[in-house]
C-alpha cells in the first residue's frame, strides 16, 4: 500500500503523525464533488490516494450524473457519466465473480444500469495515463430528480466548509450521503442483499466498526477462528468486489459501505 517515498517520509518528517491524522479524517468522509472537480484535481505529493482541487482535498467522493454510455467487459463495466459540468466521467465498477474461488456461498447480482439513467456514484479517484477514472464501490439509481439539487447543495456546502475550516479540521456537519443508502436502491443497508453464511457474518462484523480505519483482518480472523485465513481473505475479496466493503488506510483494514 505504501510506496518508498511515503514510507521514508513517514519516519523522516516531524509532521508525519499530523499528516496521518489528516489522511484518516479524509478517509472517514465521502466528499460530494462535480465532474469538473474530478477532471481538474491533482494528486497530492507523496499520497497515492489523496487528491486536491483548489482548497478541496479528498479521498472518497460522491458524484451524481446521467449515464451516457455503458461499456461492458469480462471483469468490469465502465459507465460514461455526464453531470453537465465537464466532459463525461469514466466510472469503472468491478464485476468479476472470482470463479476460481471455492465457496458454497451464492453470488450477489450486480444491478444493471442503462443509458439515460441518473445514478449516484460512490468511489475513489484513480489517475490512469493522465486520465481520471472513478473506481466505484457502489452505484445507486436516483429515485427522484430532487436528489440532483441536493447533491449540488452538498457540493457547495463542502466547498464553503473547506474555505472556512480548512482540511486539517475537517469534520463536516452535513448529512452523510451514504446514510440513506437503503432509500435509494434495493441493495441498501439491508442484511438481505444477497449475502448469507460467512459473507453475511463478516459483513455484519465490519458494519459494527465506528472508527475511521475500520476492522483489521486479524480481528476478523480472530472472530471467525473456525475458518482458515485464506477463506476469510477470499470472502473479503468477494465483499469488496461486490461493493459491500472497501479498504481504508491499507489493504488490511476494511469498512462497510452501509455503515458510512
mmCIF file of C-alpha atoms in Angstrom:
data_model
loop_
_atom_site.group_PDB
_atom_site.id
_atom_site.type_symbol
_atom_site.label_atom_id
_atom_site.label_comp_id
_atom_site.label_asym_id
_atom_site.label_seq_id
_atom_site.Cartn_x
_atom_site.Cartn_y
_atom_site.Cartn_z
ATOM 1 C CA UNK A 1 0.000 0.000 0.000
ATOM 2 C CA UNK A 2 2.830 2.379 0.892
ATOM 3 C CA UNK A 3 5.402 3.270 -1.734
ATOM 4 C CA UNK A 4 9.037 4.013 -0.849
ATOM 5 C CA UNK A 5 8.562 7.780 -0.735
ATOM 6 C CA UNK A 6 5.584 7.506 1.593
ATOM 7 C CA UNK A 7 7.425 5.009 3.824
ATOM 8 C CA UNK A 8 10.524 7.169 4.120
ATOM 9 C CA UNK A 9 8.606 10.388 4.669
ATOM 10 C CA UNK A 10 6.631 8.774 7.485
ATOM 11 C CA UNK A 11 9.781 8.259 9.523
ATOM 12 C CA UNK A 12 11.789 11.285 8.450
ATOM 13 C CA UNK A 13 9.230 14.068 8.677
ATOM 14 C CA UNK A 14 8.427 15.621 12.102
ATOM 15 C CA UNK A 15 4.887 16.284 10.835
ATOM 16 C CA UNK A 16 4.280 12.689 9.775
ATOM 17 C CA UNK A 17 1.791 11.968 12.549
ATOM 18 C CA UNK A 18 -0.163 15.106 11.730
ATOM 19 C CA UNK A 19 -0.250 14.083 8.089
ATOM 20 C CA UNK A 20 -1.537 10.642 9.007
ATOM 21 C CA UNK A 21 -4.318 12.194 11.080
ATOM 22 C CA UNK A 22 -5.372 14.357 8.132
ATOM 23 C CA UNK A 23 -5.417 11.274 5.907
ATOM 24 C CA UNK A 24 -7.568 9.398 8.440
ATOM 25 C CA UNK A 25 -10.047 12.274 8.505
ATOM 26 C CA UNK A 26 -10.194 12.330 4.699
ATOM 27 C CA UNK A 27 -10.791 8.577 4.587
ATOM 28 C CA UNK A 28 -13.588 8.909 7.126
ATOM 29 C CA UNK A 29 -15.740 11.143 4.912
ATOM 30 C CA UNK A 30 -17.194 10.957 1.428
ATOM 31 C CA UNK A 31 -16.895 14.368 -0.241
ATOM 32 C CA UNK A 32 -19.560 15.380 -2.775
ATOM 33 C CA UNK A 33 -17.951 16.783 -5.919
ATOM 34 C CA UNK A 34 -18.734 17.655 -9.526
ATOM 35 C CA UNK A 35 -17.273 16.122 -12.653
ATOM 36 C CA UNK A 36 -15.248 19.284 -13.225
ATOM 37 C CA UNK A 37 -13.590 18.850 -9.836
ATOM 38 C CA UNK A 38 -12.634 15.279 -10.733
ATOM 39 C CA UNK A 39 -11.113 16.239 -14.092
ATOM 40 C CA UNK A 40 -9.167 19.212 -12.722
ATOM 41 C CA UNK A 41 -7.948 17.748 -9.422
ATOM 42 C CA UNK A 42 -4.344 16.683 -8.938
ATOM 43 C CA UNK A 43 -2.685 14.047 -6.810
ATOM 44 C CA UNK A 44 -1.262 15.246 -3.501
ATOM 45 C CA UNK A 45 2.514 14.815 -3.472
ATOM 46 C CA UNK A 46 3.535 11.732 -1.511
ATOM 47 C CA UNK A 47 -0.033 10.394 -1.286
ATOM 48 C CA UNK A 48 -1.247 7.822 -3.781
ATOM 49 C CA UNK A 49 -4.919 8.063 -2.811
ATOM 50 C CA UNK A 50 -5.417 11.743 -1.880
ATOM 51 C CA UNK A 51 -6.390 14.354 -4.479
ATOM 52 C CA UNK A 52 -6.901 18.101 -4.259
ATOM 53 C CA UNK A 53 -8.550 20.861 -6.254
ATOM 54 C CA UNK A 54 -8.051 24.449 -5.096
ATOM 55 C CA UNK A 55 -8.993 24.350 -1.408
ATOM 56 C CA UNK A 56 -10.649 20.900 -1.605
ATOM 57 C CA UNK A 57 -8.777 17.759 -0.591
ATOM 58 C CA UNK A 58 -10.416 14.327 -0.692
ATOM 59 C CA UNK A 59 -10.006 10.558 -0.766
ATOM 60 C CA UNK A 60 -13.529 9.247 -1.342
ATOM 61 C CA UNK A 61 -16.027 11.104 -3.486
ATOM 62 C CA UNK A 62 -19.679 11.116 -4.482
ATOM 63 C CA UNK A 63 -20.932 12.280 -7.877
ATOM 64 C CA UNK A 64 -24.392 12.408 -9.468
ATOM 65 C CA UNK A 65 -24.970 12.311 -13.209
ATOM 66 C CA UNK A 66 -26.607 10.801 -16.264
ATOM 67 C CA UNK A 67 -25.261 7.636 -17.881
ATOM 68 C CA UNK A 68 -24.414 8.436 -21.496
ATOM 69 C CA UNK A 69 -22.802 5.122 -22.441
ATOM 70 C CA UNK A 70 -22.214 1.643 -20.980
ATOM 71 C CA UNK A 71 -19.105 -0.372 -21.872
ATOM 72 C CA UNK A 72 -19.191 -3.989 -20.684
ATOM 73 C CA UNK A 73 -16.079 -6.139 -20.354
ATOM 74 C CA UNK A 74 -15.364 -9.545 -18.866
ATOM 75 C CA UNK A 75 -14.443 -8.297 -15.395
ATOM 76 C CA UNK A 76 -15.814 -4.762 -15.215
ATOM 77 C CA UNK A 77 -18.338 -2.282 -16.543
ATOM 78 C CA UNK A 78 -17.404 1.293 -17.459
ATOM 79 C CA UNK A 79 -20.129 3.930 -17.281
ATOM 80 C CA UNK A 80 -19.638 7.274 -19.017
ATOM 81 C CA UNK A 81 -21.430 9.701 -16.700
ATOM 82 C CA UNK A 82 -22.320 13.289 -17.540
ATOM 83 C CA UNK A 83 -23.143 15.824 -14.811
ATOM 84 C CA UNK A 84 -23.163 18.771 -17.230
ATOM 85 C CA UNK A 85 -20.091 20.457 -15.668
ATOM 86 C CA UNK A 86 -17.354 18.936 -17.859
ATOM 87 C CA UNK A 87 -16.585 16.041 -20.172
ATOM 88 C CA UNK A 88 -18.048 12.650 -19.374
ATOM 89 C CA UNK A 89 -16.533 10.926 -16.344
ATOM 90 C CA UNK A 90 -15.357 7.329 -16.689
ATOM 91 C CA UNK A 91 -16.718 5.255 -13.794
ATOM 92 C CA UNK A 92 -15.447 1.689 -13.522
ATOM 93 C CA UNK A 93 -17.267 -0.982 -11.493
ATOM 94 C CA UNK A 94 -15.653 -4.394 -10.997
ATOM 95 C CA UNK A 95 -17.941 -7.307 -11.821
ATOM 96 C CA UNK A 96 -15.645 -10.342 -11.777
ATOM 97 C CA UNK A 97 -17.188 -13.224 -9.885
ATOM 98 C CA UNK A 98 -13.936 -14.913 -8.827
ATOM 99 C CA UNK A 99 -14.948 -18.164 -10.472
ATOM 100 C CA UNK A 100 -11.846 -19.872 -9.129
ATOM 101 C CA UNK A 101 -12.866 -19.173 -5.534
ATOM 102 C CA UNK A 102 -14.050 -22.328 -3.822
ATOM 103 C CA UNK A 103 -17.177 -21.373 -1.914
ATOM 104 C CA UNK A 104 -20.715 -22.559 -1.421
ATOM 105 C CA UNK A 105 -21.978 -19.012 -0.935
ATOM 106 C CA UNK A 106 -24.428 -17.645 -3.524
ATOM 107 C CA UNK A 107 -23.024 -14.820 -5.637
ATOM 108 C CA UNK A 108 -24.697 -11.439 -5.307
ATOM 109 C CA UNK A 109 -26.018 -10.000 -8.550
ATOM 110 C CA UNK A 110 -24.908 -6.593 -9.786
ATOM 111 C CA UNK A 111 -27.595 -4.064 -10.583
ATOM 112 C CA UNK A 112 -27.672 -3.337 -14.282
ATOM 113 C CA UNK A 113 -27.768 0.357 -15.143
ATOM 114 C CA UNK A 114 -28.709 1.612 -18.591
ATOM 115 C CA UNK A 115 -28.076 4.643 -20.762
ATOM 116 C CA UNK A 116 -30.018 7.824 -19.937
ATOM 117 C CA UNK A 117 -30.426 6.763 -16.305
ATOM 118 C CA UNK A 118 -29.488 9.086 -13.434
ATOM 119 C CA UNK A 119 -27.242 7.498 -10.813
ATOM 120 C CA UNK A 120 -25.289 8.392 -7.694
ATOM 121 C CA UNK A 121 -21.727 7.039 -7.596
ATOM 122 C CA UNK A 122 -19.532 6.464 -4.528
ATOM 123 C CA UNK A 123 -15.877 5.670 -5.096
ATOM 124 C CA UNK A 124 -12.263 6.779 -5.225
ATOM 125 C CA UNK A 125 -10.328 8.528 -7.991
ATOM 126 C CA UNK A 126 -7.609 6.776 -9.966
ATOM 127 C CA UNK A 127 -5.257 8.544 -12.363
ATOM 128 C CA UNK A 128 -4.535 6.308 -15.358
ATOM 129 C CA UNK A 129 -2.403 7.649 -18.215
ATOM 130 C CA UNK A 130 -3.277 11.247 -17.321
ATOM 131 C CA UNK A 131 -6.990 10.427 -17.305
ATOM 132 C CA UNK A 132 -9.103 10.487 -14.143
ATOM 133 C CA UNK A 133 -11.209 7.380 -13.566
ATOM 134 C CA UNK A 134 -13.597 6.825 -10.677
ATOM 135 C CA UNK A 135 -13.264 3.327 -9.197
ATOM 136 C CA UNK A 136 -16.782 2.815 -7.841
ATOM 137 C CA UNK A 137 -17.571 0.769 -4.769
ATOM 138 C CA UNK A 138 -21.311 1.489 -5.021
ATOM 139 C CA UNK A 139 -23.673 2.868 -7.662
ATOM 140 C CA UNK A 140 -27.281 3.696 -6.838
ATOM 141 C CA UNK A 141 -30.178 4.760 -9.061
ATOM 142 C CA UNK A 142 -31.828 8.098 -8.338
ATOM 143 C CA UNK A 143 -35.441 7.834 -7.261
ATOM 144 C CA UNK A 144 -36.292 11.468 -7.930
ATOM 145 C CA UNK A 145 -34.661 14.493 -9.562
ATOM 146 C CA UNK A 146 -34.605 16.375 -6.239
ATOM 147 C CA UNK A 147 -31.528 14.297 -5.418
ATOM 148 C CA UNK A 148 -29.637 16.205 -8.129
ATOM 149 C CA UNK A 149 -30.420 19.530 -6.435
ATOM 150 C CA UNK A 150 -29.486 18.031 -3.078
ATOM 151 C CA UNK A 151 -26.117 16.905 -4.452
ATOM 152 C CA UNK A 152 -25.383 20.373 -5.887
ATOM 153 C CA UNK A 153 -26.124 21.919 -2.476
ATOM 154 C CA UNK A 154 -23.868 19.325 -0.815
ATOM 155 C CA UNK A 155 -21.030 20.268 -3.207
ATOM 156 C CA UNK A 156 -21.475 23.933 -2.334
ATOM 157 C CA UNK A 157 -21.612 23.133 1.376
ATOM 158 C CA UNK A 158 -18.398 21.101 1.216
ATOM 159 C CA UNK A 159 -16.594 23.847 -0.702
ATOM 160 C CA UNK A 160 -17.672 26.548 1.762
ATOM 161 C CA UNK A 161 -16.684 24.375 4.710
ATOM 162 C CA UNK A 162 -13.189 23.802 3.343
ATOM 163 C CA UNK A 163 -12.725 27.540 2.776
ATOM 164 C CA UNK A 164 -13.822 28.445 6.317
ATOM 165 C CA UNK A 165 -12.455 25.467 8.285
ATOM 166 C CA UNK A 166 -9.646 24.072 6.163
ATOM 167 C CA UNK A 167 -8.588 20.463 5.565
ATOM 168 C CA UNK A 168 -6.830 19.917 8.888
ATOM 169 C CA UNK A 169 -10.024 20.279 10.915
ATOM 170 C CA UNK A 170 -12.338 18.558 8.512
ATOM 171 C CA UNK A 171 -15.388 17.383 10.468
ATOM 172 C CA UNK A 172 -18.178 18.480 8.181
ATOM 173 C CA UNK A 173 -21.579 18.502 9.846
ATOM 174 C CA UNK A 174 -23.572 17.607 6.752
ATOM 175 C CA UNK A 175 -25.849 14.718 6.000
ATOM 176 C CA UNK A 176 -23.700 11.723 5.123
ATOM 177 C CA UNK A 177 -24.612 10.687 1.573
ATOM 178 C CA UNK A 178 -24.302 7.003 2.393
ATOM 179 C CA UNK A 179 -26.560 7.150 5.471
ATOM 180 C CA UNK A 180 -29.659 6.953 3.284
ATOM 181 C CA UNK A 181 -28.481 4.166 1.012
ATOM 182 C CA UNK A 182 -31.497 1.952 1.678
ATOM 183 C CA UNK A 183 -33.808 4.692 0.442
ATOM 184 C CA UNK A 184 -32.136 4.890 -2.973
ATOM 185 C CA UNK A 185 -31.660 1.306 -4.032
ATOM 186 C CA UNK A 186 -32.615 -2.285 -3.435
ATOM 187 C CA UNK A 187 -29.121 -3.217 -2.269
ATOM 188 C CA UNK A 188 -29.049 -0.774 0.627
ATOM 189 C CA UNK A 189 -28.353 -1.321 4.315
ATOM 190 C CA UNK A 190 -30.439 -4.479 4.472
ATOM 191 C CA UNK A 191 -28.894 -7.766 5.552
ATOM 192 C CA UNK A 192 -30.904 -9.428 2.766
ATOM 193 C CA UNK A 193 -28.735 -8.028 -0.047
ATOM 194 C CA UNK A 194 -27.923 -11.464 -1.449
ATOM 195 C CA UNK A 195 -25.425 -12.419 1.276
ATOM 196 C CA UNK A 196 -25.524 -15.432 3.541
ATOM 197 C CA UNK A 197 -23.256 -17.603 5.623
ATOM 198 C CA UNK A 198 -19.690 -16.402 6.102
ATOM 199 C CA UNK A 199 -20.119 -13.474 3.711
ATOM 200 C CA UNK A 200 -23.071 -12.150 5.702
ATOM 201 C CA UNK A 201 -21.355 -12.720 9.063
ATOM 202 C CA UNK A 202 -18.186 -10.895 8.021
ATOM 203 C CA UNK A 203 -20.222 -8.059 6.503
ATOM 204 C CA UNK A 204 -22.198 -7.647 9.738
ATOM 205 C CA UNK A 205 -18.996 -7.644 11.809
ATOM 206 C CA UNK A 206 -17.397 -4.937 9.656
ATOM 207 C CA UNK A 207 -20.576 -2.826 9.883
ATOM 208 C CA UNK A 208 -20.016 -2.540 13.642
ATOM 209 C CA UNK A 209 -16.770 -0.588 13.185
ATOM 210 C CA UNK A 210 -17.145 3.003 14.366
ATOM 211 C CA UNK A 211 -13.569 4.220 13.866
ATOM 212 C CA UNK A 212 -12.214 5.683 10.634
ATOM 213 C CA UNK A 213 -9.764 2.823 9.984
ATOM 214 C CA UNK A 214 -12.366 0.040 10.069
ATOM 215 C CA UNK A 215 -11.699 -3.571 11.097
ATOM 216 C CA UNK A 216 -8.291 -5.196 10.680
ATOM 217 C CA UNK A 217 -8.211 -8.592 9.015
ATOM 218 C CA UNK A 218 -6.544 -10.060 12.137
ATOM 219 C CA UNK A 219 -9.609 -9.122 14.172
ATOM 220 C CA UNK A 220 -11.873 -10.738 11.584
ATOM 221 C CA UNK A 221 -9.785 -13.938 11.582
ATOM 222 C CA UNK A 222 -9.813 -13.973 15.381
ATOM 223 C CA UNK A 223 -13.589 -13.600 15.465
ATOM 224 C CA UNK A 224 -14.111 -16.394 12.922
ATOM 225 C CA UNK A 225 -11.262 -18.628 14.092
ATOM 226 C CA UNK A 226 -13.048 -21.749 12.850
ATOM 227 C CA UNK A 227 -12.260 -20.618 9.282
ATOM 228 C CA UNK A 228 -8.736 -20.590 7.755
ATOM 229 C CA UNK A 229 -7.261 -17.177 6.950
ATOM 230 C CA UNK A 230 -7.287 -17.795 3.199
ATOM 231 C CA UNK A 231 -11.054 -18.424 3.376
ATOM 232 C CA UNK A 232 -11.513 -15.101 5.221
ATOM 233 C CA UNK A 233 -9.419 -13.262 2.626
ATOM 234 C CA UNK A 234 -11.420 -14.814 -0.220
ATOM 235 C CA UNK A 235 -14.656 -13.701 1.445
ATOM 236 C CA UNK A 236 -13.287 -10.172 1.903
ATOM 237 C CA UNK A 237 -12.235 -10.044 -1.736
ATOM 238 C CA UNK A 238 -15.742 -11.102 -2.735
ATOM 239 C CA UNK A 239 -17.371 -8.482 -0.467
ATOM 240 C CA UNK A 240 -15.035 -5.796 -1.801
ATOM 241 C CA UNK A 241 -15.714 -6.724 -5.435
ATOM 242 C CA UNK A 242 -19.465 -6.684 -4.824
ATOM 243 C CA UNK A 243 -19.314 -3.242 -3.205
ATOM 244 C CA UNK A 244 -20.225 -4.256 0.364
ATOM 245 C CA UNK A 245 -16.878 -3.322 1.941
ATOM 246 C CA UNK A 246 -13.799 -1.306 0.977
ATOM 247 C CA UNK A 247 -10.218 -1.000 2.231
ATOM 248 C CA UNK A 248 -9.207 2.142 4.121
ATOM 249 C CA UNK A 249 -5.720 3.049 5.360
ATOM 250 C CA UNK A 250 -4.178 -0.099 3.855
ATOM 251 C CA UNK A 251 -5.158 -3.425 2.330
ATOM 252 C CA UNK A 252 -5.673 -4.984 5.769
ATOM 253 C CA UNK A 253 -8.382 -2.631 7.138
ATOM 254 C CA UNK A 254 -11.981 -2.739 5.942
ATOM 255 C CA UNK A 255 -15.146 -0.707 6.425
ATOM 256 C CA UNK A 256 -18.690 -1.331 5.283
ATOM 257 C CA UNK A 257 -20.278 0.874 2.640
ATOM 258 C CA UNK A 258 -23.547 0.527 4.575
ATOM 259 C CA UNK A 259 -22.020 1.884 7.803
ATOM 260 C CA UNK A 260 -20.724 5.177 6.429
#
